[in-house]
RNA sequence: GGAGAAGUGGCAGAGUGGUCGAAUGCACUGGUCUUGAAAACCAGCGUACGGAAACGUACCAGGGGUUCGAAUCCCUUCUUCUCCGCCA
């Protein structure tokens, strides 16, 4: 959520920045500012009247204490009239505030200066690439054939017990999942992230805090009986840990990491995009989250990107890093780097991580602030997060890229976790 | 799930209809004192919105109500605690 003061002070700047997202925000912002003006006017009027009513009530109390009951009774009538007008104003103000909030919440985050204008994934810039595509032996196959051949994943039974997109990992497939989770958590912890195990269901307030609600409820599984949502990413519970809190400036940065299953409804896509592990309704991910001082958040973003890159290099996966263009960037982000790994048998890039700086966009919804040592006042913190890493596509790439006619080799760094160095029959 | 009790500022804890945004203690910040620190003393010390400011308004778990006036009374939701039940 953008800050109203920003809009009031620099509407033109916001409009031109949002244009990089291919959004013409002018009508929305004009309407919002007009609404804001109206709200402030009604608020001022309401508060003046409240002030009057308060003074009157005090005088009445005074009169009663002095035993001047008759005079007091007379003033009560006056107070009644004010009260009537006040309740009209109050409901008007309430409605205006609601509208203002709804419109404000509908505006996406302002892209960072380094973000280029662009429409879609085509316009993203490749900022780094590492390794090279492995040359596979004759007879290589995509990962969904490998998982079947070596009995790593039982997609069919997943369909039986739940539905499409809910795989059942078995044997070395299950062990590989556990190994990756453990490896990522260990590496993140070594890099200074505090390990956290959050709940996997969240309430509405949490969904609002990180930007999933309102508007994106269709992407989450919703348990209507208890009005809870299954988390689409650990970002939601972990970032919300600090909702409505004012942290000490000294405590920044706050770095946390969490493993969680992620649940996404992702309705409406079929074909090769969703084949095998490419896109699932339930998948595992290890997330990193940072809360940082505004002056250091971009430094921190670079650090997070470097950290994620180091994980991929350790796994020996050919990857590239993209800086997303305005049009491809998420609603809440100011700057996003996507990581893609090369899937050698599918011969395509698969997104495995997305690392973003949200600046104050989430913090403003979360009311997540730090107390400045300079002015001793609370200021909005910056929040950042990234995947480190999402498992399914990593598994897809590992299986495909490391396959040979007699099996699949496990990267060196994972062997202490898997307890085996090859997958074969 | 059943019965009961309770939710006040960072923490502890007063406050049962009027001058309470809220005593007091601790913590914290600044200062005096000190070679330095501690102690002591003095001062400050919630948040949001509106306002150039003075200041105003709101907030005592959330929402609603009674009243001229609510932290205080009523309704409701949530949470916590105790006992019982169930249970990994």
Short mmCIF file of C-alpha atoms (C1' of nucleotides) in Angstrom, two decimals:
data_model
loop_
_atom_site.label_atom_id
_atom_site.label_comp_id
_atom_site.label_asym_id
_atom_site.label_seq_id
_atom_site.Cartn_x
_atom_site.Cartn_y
_atom_site.Cartn_z
CA UNK A 1 0.00 0.00 0.00
CA UNK A 2 1.40 3.34 -1.01
CA UNK A 3 1.57 6.15 1.50
CA UNK A 4 -0.96 8.92 1.12
CA UNK A 5 1.66 11.54 1.88
CA UNK A 6 3.73 10.33 -1.07
CA UNK A 7 0.74 10.67 -3.35
CA UNK A 8 -0.15 14.08 -2.05
CA UNK A 9 3.38 15.36 -2.36
CA UNK A 10 4.35 13.81 -5.66
CA UNK A 11 1.41 12.48 -7.62
CA UNK A 12 3.11 13.14 -10.97
CA UNK A 13 6.18 11.19 -9.94
CA UNK A 14 4.07 8.23 -8.90
CA UNK A 15 2.06 8.32 -12.10
CA UNK A 16 5.13 8.34 -14.31
CA UNK A 17 6.77 5.56 -12.27
CA UNK A 18 3.66 3.41 -12.50
CA UNK A 19 3.67 3.90 -16.26
CA UNK A 20 6.62 1.50 -16.30
CA UNK A 21 4.14 -1.16 -15.27
CA UNK A 22 2.05 -0.32 -18.32
CA UNK A 23 -0.52 1.14 -15.96
CA UNK A 24 -2.14 4.52 -16.45
CA UNK A 25 -2.69 5.42 -12.82
CA UNK A 26 -3.71 9.00 -13.45
CA UNK A 27 -7.49 8.50 -13.24
CA UNK A 28 -7.19 6.38 -10.11
CA UNK A 29 -4.82 8.78 -8.40
CA UNK A 30 -6.83 11.86 -9.34
CA UNK A 31 -9.93 10.23 -7.95
CA UNK A 32 -8.11 9.20 -4.81
CA UNK A 33 -6.72 12.66 -4.16
CA UNK A 34 -10.15 14.21 -4.62
CA UNK A 35 -11.55 11.68 -2.20
CA UNK A 36 -8.75 12.39 0.23
CA UNK A 37 -9.51 16.08 0.17
CA UNK A 38 -13.14 15.40 0.83
CA UNK A 39 -12.31 13.04 3.66
CA UNK A 40 -10.05 15.55 5.37
CA UNK A 41 -12.73 18.16 5.14
CA UNK A 42 -15.35 15.92 6.69
CA UNK A 43 -12.85 14.79 9.28
CA UNK A 44 -12.08 18.36 10.30
CA UNK A 45 -15.77 19.14 10.58
CA UNK A 46 -16.40 15.99 12.60
CA UNK A 47 -13.57 16.69 14.98
CA UNK A 48 -14.62 20.27 15.56
CA UNK A 49 -18.09 19.09 16.43
CA UNK A 50 -16.70 16.38 18.70
CA UNK A 51 -14.64 19.01 20.41
CA UNK A 52 -17.78 21.04 20.98
CA UNK A 53 -19.66 18.05 22.31
CA UNK A 54 -16.81 17.23 24.67
CA UNK A 55 -16.75 20.73 26.06
CA UNK A 56 -20.49 20.68 26.53
CA UNK A 57 -20.40 17.37 28.35
CA UNK A 58 -17.76 18.74 30.66
CA UNK A 59 -19.82 21.81 31.46
CA UNK A 60 -22.83 19.66 32.19
CA UNK A 61 -20.81 17.60 34.59
CA UNK A 62 -19.56 20.78 36.20
CA UNK A 63 -23.08 22.14 36.61
CA UNK A 64 -24.31 18.94 38.18
CA UNK A 65 -21.51 19.05 40.68
CA UNK A 66 -22.42 22.62 41.53
CA UNK A 67 -25.99 21.54 42.04
CA UNK A 68 -27.34 23.53 39.10
CA UNK A 69 -29.45 20.73 37.74
CA UNK A 70 -31.93 22.90 35.88
CA UNK A 71 -29.22 24.60 33.82
CA UNK A 72 -27.64 21.26 33.08
CA UNK A 73 -30.91 19.85 31.80
CA UNK A 74 -31.14 22.76 29.39
CA UNK A 75 -27.72 22.02 27.97
CA UNK A 76 -28.61 18.41 27.41
CA UNK A 77 -31.02 19.43 24.68
CA UNK A 78 -28.27 21.32 22.92
CA UNK A 79 -26.04 18.33 23.19
CA UNK A 80 -28.72 16.15 21.61
CA UNK A 81 -28.75 18.27 18.48
CA UNK A 82 -24.99 18.08 18.11
CA UNK A 83 -25.10 14.38 18.60
CA UNK A 84 -27.54 13.91 15.78
CA UNK A 85 -25.41 15.88 13.35
CA UNK A 86 -22.35 14.07 14.63
CA UNK A 87 -23.70 10.64 13.88
CA UNK A 88 -24.46 11.72 10.31
CA UNK A 89 -20.95 13.05 9.92
CA UNK A 90 -19.44 9.98 11.52
CA UNK A 91 -21.07 7.61 9.10
CA UNK A 92 -20.13 9.86 6.19
CA UNK A 93 -16.54 9.92 7.38
CA UNK A 94 -16.54 6.19 7.88
CA UNK A 95 -17.75 5.63 4.32
CA UNK A 96 -15.16 8.03 2.90
CA UNK A 97 -12.35 6.38 4.81
CA UNK A 98 -13.43 3.02 3.56
CA UNK A 99 -13.49 4.19 -0.03
CA UNK A 100 -10.16 5.94 0.31
CA UNK A 101 -8.59 2.82 1.77
CA UNK A 102 -10.02 0.59 -0.96
CA UNK A 103 -8.69 2.85 -3.69
CA UNK A 104 -5.32 3.23 -2.06
CA UNK A 105 -4.95 -0.49 -1.63
CA UNK A 106 -5.69 -1.04 -5.31
CA UNK A 107 -2.58 0.84 -6.44
CA UNK A 108 0.51 -1.27 -7.12
CA UNK A 109 3.94 -0.50 -5.72
CA UNK A 110 6.18 2.12 -7.32
CA UNK A 111 8.94 0.45 -9.34
CA UNK A 112 12.53 1.23 -8.40
CA UNK A 113 14.39 3.60 -10.73
CA UNK A 114 16.41 0.72 -12.18
CA UNK A 115 13.26 -1.07 -13.35
CA UNK A 116 12.74 -0.71 -17.08
CA UNK A 117 9.37 -0.16 -18.66
CA UNK A 118 8.13 -3.28 -20.35
CA UNK A 119 5.09 -5.35 -21.09
CA UNK A 120 5.91 -8.93 -20.32
CA UNK A 121 8.59 -11.52 -19.68
CA UNK A 122 10.06 -10.69 -23.11
CA UNK A 123 11.26 -7.36 -21.75
CA UNK A 124 13.08 -8.66 -18.70
CA UNK A 125 16.81 -8.02 -18.62
CA UNK A 126 19.27 -10.85 -18.10
CA UNK A 127 21.74 -9.52 -15.56
CA UNK A 128 23.80 -12.62 -14.92
CA UNK A 129 24.17 -16.12 -16.16
CA UNK A 130 26.28 -18.98 -14.85
CA UNK A 131 27.33 -22.39 -16.09
CA UNK A 132 26.30 -23.97 -19.30
CA UNK A 133 23.68 -26.31 -20.58
CA UNK A 134 24.78 -29.91 -20.07
CA UNK A 135 25.03 -32.10 -23.12
CA UNK A 136 22.82 -35.08 -22.49
CA UNK A 137 23.44 -38.59 -23.75
CA UNK A 138 21.31 -40.15 -26.43
CA UNK A 139 17.95 -41.33 -25.10
CA UNK A 140 17.57 -38.66 -22.43
CA UNK A 141 14.06 -38.02 -21.16
CA UNK A 142 12.16 -35.29 -19.31
CA UNK A 143 11.92 -35.49 -15.54
CA UNK A 144 8.40 -36.88 -15.44
CA UNK A 145 9.68 -40.00 -17.13
CA UNK A 146 12.63 -40.21 -14.78
CA UNK A 147 10.45 -39.90 -11.70
CA UNK A 148 8.36 -42.75 -12.99
CA UNK A 149 11.27 -44.94 -14.08
CA UNK A 150 12.98 -44.65 -10.67
CA UNK A 151 9.74 -44.50 -8.67
CA UNK A 152 10.54 -41.11 -7.19
CA UNK A 153 7.11 -39.55 -7.51
CA UNK A 154 3.67 -41.13 -7.76
CA UNK A 155 1.58 -38.56 -9.58
CA UNK A 156 -1.35 -40.92 -10.21
CA UNK A 157 -1.93 -41.78 -6.60
CA UNK A 158 -1.64 -38.11 -5.74
CA UNK A 159 -4.54 -37.55 -8.10
CA UNK A 160 -6.44 -40.34 -6.39
CA UNK A 161 -6.08 -39.05 -2.87
CA UNK A 162 -6.31 -35.33 -3.60
CA UNK A 163 -6.20 -34.25 -7.23
CA UNK A 164 -3.87 -33.14 -9.99
CA UNK A 165 -0.94 -31.09 -8.79
CA UNK A 166 -0.52 -32.92 -5.50
CA UNK A 167 2.40 -35.28 -6.02
CA UNK A 168 3.35 -38.14 -3.72
CA UNK A 169 7.11 -38.42 -3.27
CA UNK A 170 8.39 -41.89 -2.59
CA UNK A 171 11.66 -43.61 -1.72
CA UNK A 172 14.68 -41.68 -2.94
CA UNK A 173 12.33 -39.03 -4.28
CA UNK A 174 11.06 -38.33 -0.77
CA UNK A 175 14.56 -38.49 0.63
CA UNK A 176 15.79 -36.01 -1.98
CA UNK A 177 13.07 -33.56 -0.93
CA UNK A 178 14.10 -33.81 2.68
CA UNK A 179 17.76 -33.45 1.74
CA UNK A 180 17.17 -30.29 -0.28
CA UNK A 181 15.09 -28.71 2.47
CA UNK A 182 17.74 -29.46 5.03
CA UNK A 183 20.55 -28.28 2.78
CA UNK A 184 18.83 -24.97 2.04
CA UNK A 185 17.94 -24.36 5.67
CA UNK A 186 21.48 -25.10 6.77
CA UNK A 187 22.99 -22.79 4.19
CA UNK A 188 20.53 -20.03 5.00
CA UNK A 189 21.22 -20.36 8.70
CA UNK A 190 24.96 -20.15 8.03
CA UNK A 191 24.27 -16.93 6.14
CA UNK A 192 22.69 -15.42 9.24
CA UNK A 193 19.02 -16.18 8.75
CA UNK A 194 17.09 -17.29 11.82
CA UNK A 195 15.22 -20.51 11.17
CA UNK A 196 11.49 -20.25 11.79
CA UNK A 197 8.68 -22.79 11.57
CA UNK A 198 5.51 -20.84 10.94
CA UNK A 199 1.88 -21.95 10.77
CA UNK A 200 0.70 -23.07 7.36
CA UNK A 201 -2.70 -21.43 7.65
CA UNK A 202 -3.14 -17.71 7.98
CA UNK A 203 -5.98 -15.37 8.86
CA UNK A 204 -7.31 -12.48 6.80
CA UNK A 205 -5.24 -9.82 8.51
CA UNK A 206 -2.06 -11.68 7.58
CA UNK A 207 -3.23 -12.11 4.00
CA UNK A 208 -3.79 -8.39 3.82
CA UNK A 209 -0.44 -7.55 5.39
CA UNK A 210 1.68 -9.06 2.65
CA UNK A 211 -0.70 -8.23 -0.19
CA UNK A 212 -2.50 -11.48 -0.98
CA UNK A 213 -5.81 -10.01 0.16
CA UNK A 214 -7.98 -8.48 -1.06
CA UNK A 215 -8.25 -9.35 -4.76
CA UNK A 216 -6.02 -12.39 -4.87
CA UNK A 217 -8.06 -14.71 -2.69
CA UNK A 218 -8.75 -16.85 -5.75
CA UNK A 219 -5.12 -17.95 -5.74
CA UNK A 220 -5.27 -19.33 -2.21
CA UNK A 221 -7.06 -22.30 -0.72
CA UNK A 222 -9.67 -20.98 1.65
CA UNK A 223 -11.06 -22.87 4.61
CA UNK A 224 -14.41 -21.19 4.91
CA UNK A 225 -15.53 -22.83 8.15
CA UNK A 226 -12.75 -21.13 10.06
CA UNK A 227 -11.98 -18.38 7.55
CA UNK A 228 -8.34 -19.35 7.20
CA UNK A 229 -6.18 -19.54 4.10
CA UNK A 230 -3.52 -22.12 3.27
CA UNK A 231 -0.26 -20.24 2.77
CA UNK A 232 0.88 -19.72 -0.82
CA UNK A 233 4.39 -19.09 0.50
CA UNK A 234 6.12 -18.85 3.88
CA UNK A 235 6.63 -15.17 3.10
CA UNK A 236 3.12 -14.57 4.43
CA UNK A 237 3.37 -15.97 7.97
CA UNK A 238 7.02 -15.04 8.40
CA UNK A 239 6.70 -11.41 7.32
CA UNK A 240 3.52 -11.13 9.39
CA UNK A 241 5.43 -12.14 12.50
CA UNK A 242 6.32 -8.48 12.83
CA UNK A 243 2.96 -7.03 11.90
CA UNK A 244 1.89 -4.15 14.16
CA UNK A 245 5.29 -4.00 15.77
CA UNK A 246 7.86 -1.28 16.23
CA UNK A 247 11.34 -2.79 16.31
CA UNK A 248 14.52 -1.15 17.53
CA UNK A 249 16.70 0.27 14.78
CA UNK A 250 19.55 -1.77 16.27
CA UNK A 251 17.65 -4.97 15.58
CA UNK A 252 17.79 -4.39 11.84
CA UNK A 253 18.30 -6.24 9.66
CA UNK A 254 16.00 -9.02 10.81
CA UNK A 255 16.80 -12.06 8.69
CA UNK A 256 14.62 -15.15 8.81
CA UNK A 257 14.33 -18.36 6.87
CA UNK A 258 11.54 -20.90 6.85
CA UNK A 259 10.67 -24.12 5.13
CA UNK A 260 7.03 -24.64 4.32
CA UNK A 261 4.81 -26.42 1.91
CA UNK A 262 3.12 -23.87 -0.37
CA UNK A 263 -0.44 -24.17 -1.63
CA UNK A 264 -1.55 -22.48 -4.82
CA UNK A 265 -4.76 -22.90 -6.70
CA UNK A 266 -3.20 -21.64 -9.95
CA UNK A 267 -6.36 -22.31 -11.86
CA UNK A 268 -6.52 -22.37 -15.60
CA UNK A 269 -3.33 -23.65 -17.19
CA UNK A 270 -2.80 -26.90 -19.05
CA UNK A 271 -0.30 -28.64 -21.27
CA UNK A 272 3.47 -28.71 -21.10
CA UNK A 273 3.61 -25.80 -18.67
CA UNK A 274 2.09 -27.91 -15.95
CA UNK A 275 3.56 -31.26 -16.87
CA UNK A 276 5.38 -33.13 -14.11
CA UNK A 277 6.90 -30.80 -11.56
CA UNK A 278 6.60 -27.64 -13.60
CA UNK A 279 3.59 -26.34 -11.76
CA UNK A 280 1.88 -27.80 -8.73
CA UNK A 281 -0.87 -27.01 -6.25
CA UNK A 282 1.30 -28.11 -3.36
CA UNK A 283 5.06 -27.77 -3.35
CA UNK A 284 7.91 -27.26 -0.93
CA UNK A 285 9.93 -24.12 -0.61
CA UNK A 286 12.49 -22.61 1.69
CA UNK A 287 12.06 -18.89 1.94
CA UNK A 288 14.26 -16.06 3.16
CA UNK A 289 12.75 -12.87 4.56
CA UNK A 290 14.45 -9.65 5.60
CA UNK A 291 13.27 -6.56 7.41
CA UNK A 292 15.73 -3.78 6.77
CA UNK A 293 16.41 -0.10 7.26
CA UNK A 294 15.28 1.87 4.19
CA UNK A 295 18.77 3.16 3.53
CA UNK A 296 20.17 -0.36 3.32
CA UNK A 297 17.46 -2.39 1.66
CA UNK A 298 18.97 -2.44 -1.81
CA UNK A 299 22.31 -3.54 -0.44
CA UNK A 300 20.41 -6.28 1.34
CA UNK A 301 18.61 -7.24 -1.85
CA UNK A 302 21.93 -7.70 -3.61
CA UNK A 303 23.17 -9.82 -0.74
CA UNK A 304 20.10 -12.03 -0.96
CA UNK A 305 20.54 -12.41 -4.70
CA UNK A 306 24.18 -13.37 -4.23
CA UNK A 307 23.17 -15.90 -1.59
CA UNK A 308 20.57 -17.57 -3.78
CA UNK A 309 23.07 -17.66 -6.63
CA UNK A 310 25.56 -19.43 -4.39
CA UNK A 311 23.02 -22.16 -3.67
CA UNK A 312 22.48 -22.79 -7.35
CA UNK A 313 26.20 -22.86 -8.06
CA UNK A 314 26.68 -25.41 -5.26
CA UNK A 315 24.06 -27.56 -6.90
CA UNK A 316 25.85 -27.13 -10.21
CA UNK A 317 22.78 -25.87 -12.01
CA UNK A 318 23.09 -23.68 -15.07
CA UNK A 319 21.12 -20.56 -14.18
CA UNK A 320 20.42 -17.01 -15.17
CA UNK A 321 19.19 -14.00 -13.24
CA UNK A 322 16.64 -11.63 -14.67
CA UNK A 323 15.71 -8.19 -13.54
CA UNK A 324 12.00 -7.98 -14.15
CA UNK A 325 10.57 -5.19 -16.24
CA UNK A 326 7.72 -3.07 -14.92
CA UNK A 327 5.02 -5.08 -16.63
CA UNK A 328 6.18 -8.46 -15.36
CA UNK A 329 6.77 -7.44 -11.77
CA UNK A 330 4.40 -8.42 -8.97
CA UNK A 331 1.87 -5.99 -7.57
CA UNK A 332 3.70 -5.47 -4.27
CA UNK A 333 7.30 -5.34 -5.49
CA UNK A 334 9.56 -2.39 -6.18
CA UNK A 335 12.34 -4.48 -7.70
CA UNK A 336 12.42 -8.19 -8.43
CA UNK A 337 15.13 -10.54 -9.58
CA UNK A 338 14.00 -13.88 -10.93
CA UNK A 339 16.25 -16.92 -11.01
CA UNK A 340 15.79 -19.50 -13.72
CA UNK A 341 17.52 -22.84 -14.07
CA UNK A 342 18.04 -24.69 -17.30
CA UNK A 343 15.95 -27.78 -17.68
CA UNK A 344 18.08 -29.77 -20.10
CA UNK A 345 15.57 -32.31 -21.30
CA UNK A 346 12.67 -29.90 -21.62
CA UNK A 347 15.12 -27.42 -23.10
CA UNK A 348 13.61 -24.50 -21.31
CA UNK A 349 14.24 -22.17 -18.41
CA UNK A 350 12.33 -22.78 -15.19
CA UNK A 351 11.78 -20.11 -12.58
CA UNK A 352 13.05 -21.31 -9.20
CA UNK A 353 13.35 -18.14 -7.18
CA UNK A 354 12.06 -14.63 -7.07
CA UNK A 355 13.85 -12.15 -4.85
CA UNK A 356 12.17 -8.82 -4.21
CA UNK A 357 12.39 -5.58 -2.32
CA UNK A 358 8.97 -4.32 -1.34
CA UNK A 359 10.33 -1.17 0.25
CA UNK A 360 7.54 0.19 2.49
CA UNK A 361 4.68 -1.28 0.47
CA UNK A 362 4.09 -4.28 2.72
CA UNK A 363 5.30 -2.48 5.84
CA UNK A 364 2.61 0.14 5.38
CA UNK A 365 -0.04 -2.55 5.31
CA UNK A 366 1.59 -4.42 8.15
CA UNK A 367 2.32 -1.33 10.23
CA UNK A 368 5.81 -2.72 10.58
CA UNK A 369 8.10 0.03 11.78
CA UNK A 370 11.44 0.66 13.41
CA UNK A 371 12.20 3.35 15.93
CA UNK A 372 14.80 5.69 14.56
CA UNK A 373 17.73 6.49 16.78
CA UNK A 374 17.89 9.96 15.34
CA UNK A 375 14.39 11.28 15.95
CA UNK A 376 13.14 8.49 18.25
CA UNK A 377 10.04 8.19 16.09
CA UNK A 378 8.64 5.16 14.29
CA UNK A 379 9.26 4.89 10.56
CA UNK A 380 8.16 2.23 8.11
CA UNK A 381 10.75 -0.48 7.57
CA UNK A 382 11.54 -2.11 4.26
CA UNK A 383 10.65 -5.76 3.72
CA UNK A 384 12.30 -8.17 1.32
CA UNK A 385 11.98 -11.81 0.54
CA UNK A 386 13.09 -14.50 -1.83
CA UNK A 387 12.97 -18.21 -2.44
CA UNK A 388 16.04 -20.08 -1.34
CA UNK A 389 14.79 -22.19 -2.98
CA UNK A 390 11.59 -23.66 -4.43
CA UNK A 391 12.02 -27.40 -4.71
CA UNK A 392 10.05 -28.88 -7.60
CA UNK A 393 11.79 -27.20 -10.49
CA UNK A 394 15.16 -27.64 -8.80
CA UNK A 395 14.37 -31.34 -8.63
CA UNK A 396 13.26 -31.32 -12.27
CA UNK A 397 16.52 -29.71 -13.34
CA UNK A 398 18.68 -31.89 -11.11
CA UNK A 399 17.09 -35.06 -12.46
CA UNK A 400 17.18 -34.03 -16.08
CA UNK A 401 20.59 -32.38 -16.13
CA UNK A 402 22.36 -35.13 -14.20
CA UNK A 403 20.84 -38.09 -16.01
CA UNK A 404 22.83 -40.69 -17.88
CA UNK A 405 21.73 -44.02 -19.31
CA UNK A 406 22.56 -45.79 -16.06
CA UNK A 407 21.08 -43.40 -13.56
CA UNK A 408 21.12 -39.93 -12.08
CA UNK A 409 24.02 -38.54 -10.08
CA UNK A 410 23.44 -36.46 -6.97
CA UNK A 411 25.45 -33.23 -6.54
CA UNK A 412 28.32 -33.52 -4.09
CA UNK A 413 26.88 -31.03 -1.59
CA UNK A 414 23.65 -32.99 -1.24
CA UNK A 415 25.18 -36.39 -0.59
CA UNK A 416 25.62 -35.91 3.15
CA UNK A 417 21.90 -35.20 3.25
CA UNK A 418 20.61 -37.85 0.86
CA UNK A 419 22.87 -40.62 2.01
CA UNK A 420 23.18 -41.83 -1.60
CA UNK A 421 25.12 -40.50 -4.57
CA UNK A 422 23.11 -41.99 -7.40
CA UNK A 423 19.57 -42.76 -8.30
CA UNK A 424 19.29 -45.93 -10.35
CA UNK A 425 17.16 -49.05 -10.66
"C1'" G B 1 -16.55 -29.36 23.24
"C1'" G B 2 -18.55 -27.97 28.67
"C1'" A B 3 -17.97 -24.69 33.26
"C1'" G B 4 -15.64 -20.50 35.42
"C1'" A B 5 -12.18 -16.13 35.54
"C1'" A B 6 -9.74 -12.36 33.01
"C1'" G B 7 -7.98 -8.91 28.95
"C1'" U B 8 -5.43 -1.16 30.80
"C1'" G B 9 0.78 2.13 27.90
"C1'" G B 10 7.50 -1.91 26.39
"C1'" C B 11 6.60 -4.78 31.22
"C1'" A B 12 4.22 -4.89 36.06
"C1'" G B 13 -0.03 -2.71 37.97
"C1'" A B 14 -3.93 1.29 39.98
"C1'" G B 15 -8.35 3.03 38.24
"C1'" U B 16 -16.47 0.66 38.68
"C1'" G B 17 -19.97 6.83 35.18
"C1'" G B 18 -17.55 13.18 34.87
"C1'" U B 19 -11.45 17.49 35.30
"C1'" C B 20 -8.50 9.88 32.81
"C1'" G B 21 -4.54 9.50 27.52
"C1'" A B 22 -5.00 7.21 32.15
"C1'" A B 23 -1.67 6.94 39.15
"C1'" U B 24 2.66 4.32 40.68
"C1'" G B 25 6.95 1.14 39.91
"C1'" C B 26 10.37 -0.96 36.40
"C1'" A B 27 12.54 -0.31 31.67
"C1'" C B 28 14.05 3.45 28.21
"C1'" U B 29 16.04 8.68 26.58
"C1'" G B 30 18.45 13.39 27.93
"C1'" G B 31 20.81 16.06 31.90
"C1'" U B 32 23.26 17.01 36.92
"C1'" C B 33 26.85 14.67 39.95
"C1'" U B 34 31.44 11.28 39.01
"C1'" U B 35 38.24 10.36 36.52
"C1'" G B 36 34.62 6.58 34.46
"C1'" A B 37 30.56 3.62 35.93
"C1'" A B 38 26.83 2.59 39.53
"C1'" A B 39 23.67 5.00 42.91
"C1'" A B 40 21.05 9.45 43.72
"C1'" C B 41 18.56 13.66 41.79
"C1'" C B 42 16.04 16.58 37.66
"C1'" A B 43 13.46 16.29 33.07
"C1'" G B 44 11.32 13.52 29.21
"C1'" C B 45 9.02 9.10 27.63
"C1'" G B 46 2.28 5.60 23.48
"C1'" U B 47 0.12 5.46 18.48
"C1'" A B 48 -2.75 7.21 14.40
"C1'" C B 49 -5.26 10.96 11.72
"C1'" G B 50 -6.12 16.29 10.77
"C1'" G B 51 -3.32 21.03 11.14
"C1'" A B 52 2.08 25.53 8.74
"C1'" A B 53 1.68 25.73 13.92
"C1'" A B 54 -0.91 26.31 18.36
"C1'" C B 55 -3.59 22.52 18.97
"C1'" G B 56 -7.74 19.21 17.96
"C1'" U B 57 -9.78 14.23 17.49
"C1'" A B 58 -9.66 9.00 18.24
"C1'" C B 59 -7.72 4.72 20.64
"C1'" C B 60 -7.74 1.16 27.90
"C1'" A B 61 -8.35 -6.73 23.18
"C1'" G B 62 -11.94 -5.99 18.37
"C1'" G B 63 -16.99 -4.49 16.97
"C1'" G B 64 -21.77 -2.52 18.46
"C1'" G B 65 -25.01 -0.18 22.24
"C1'" U B 66 -26.83 2.83 26.76
"C1'" U B 67 -25.69 8.04 28.51
"C1'" C B 68 -25.18 15.07 28.12
"C1'" G B 69 -20.64 12.21 29.46
"C1'" A B 70 -17.78 5.25 29.27
"C1'" A B 71 -11.36 2.31 30.65
"C1'" U B 72 -15.63 1.97 34.10
"C1'" C B 73 -22.61 -0.20 32.48
"C1'" C B 74 -24.95 -3.65 28.47
"C1'" C B 75 -24.52 -6.95 23.97
"C1'" U B 76 -21.19 -9.55 20.82
"C1'" U B 77 -16.57 -11.52 18.70
"C1'" C B 78 -11.62 -12.80 19.69
"C1'" U B 79 -7.72 -14.12 22.97
"C1'" U B 80 -5.54 -15.87 27.60
"C1'" C B 81 -5.84 -18.60 32.25
"C1'" U B 82 -8.13 -22.58 35.61
"C1'" C B 83 -11.07 -27.11 35.91
"C1'" C B 84 -13.53 -31.11 33.09
"C1'" G B 85 -13.89 -33.88 28.44
"C1'" C B 86 -11.32 -35.44 23.95
"C1'" C B 87 -6.67 -36.13 21.69
"C1'" A B 88 -1.02 -36.49 18.45
#
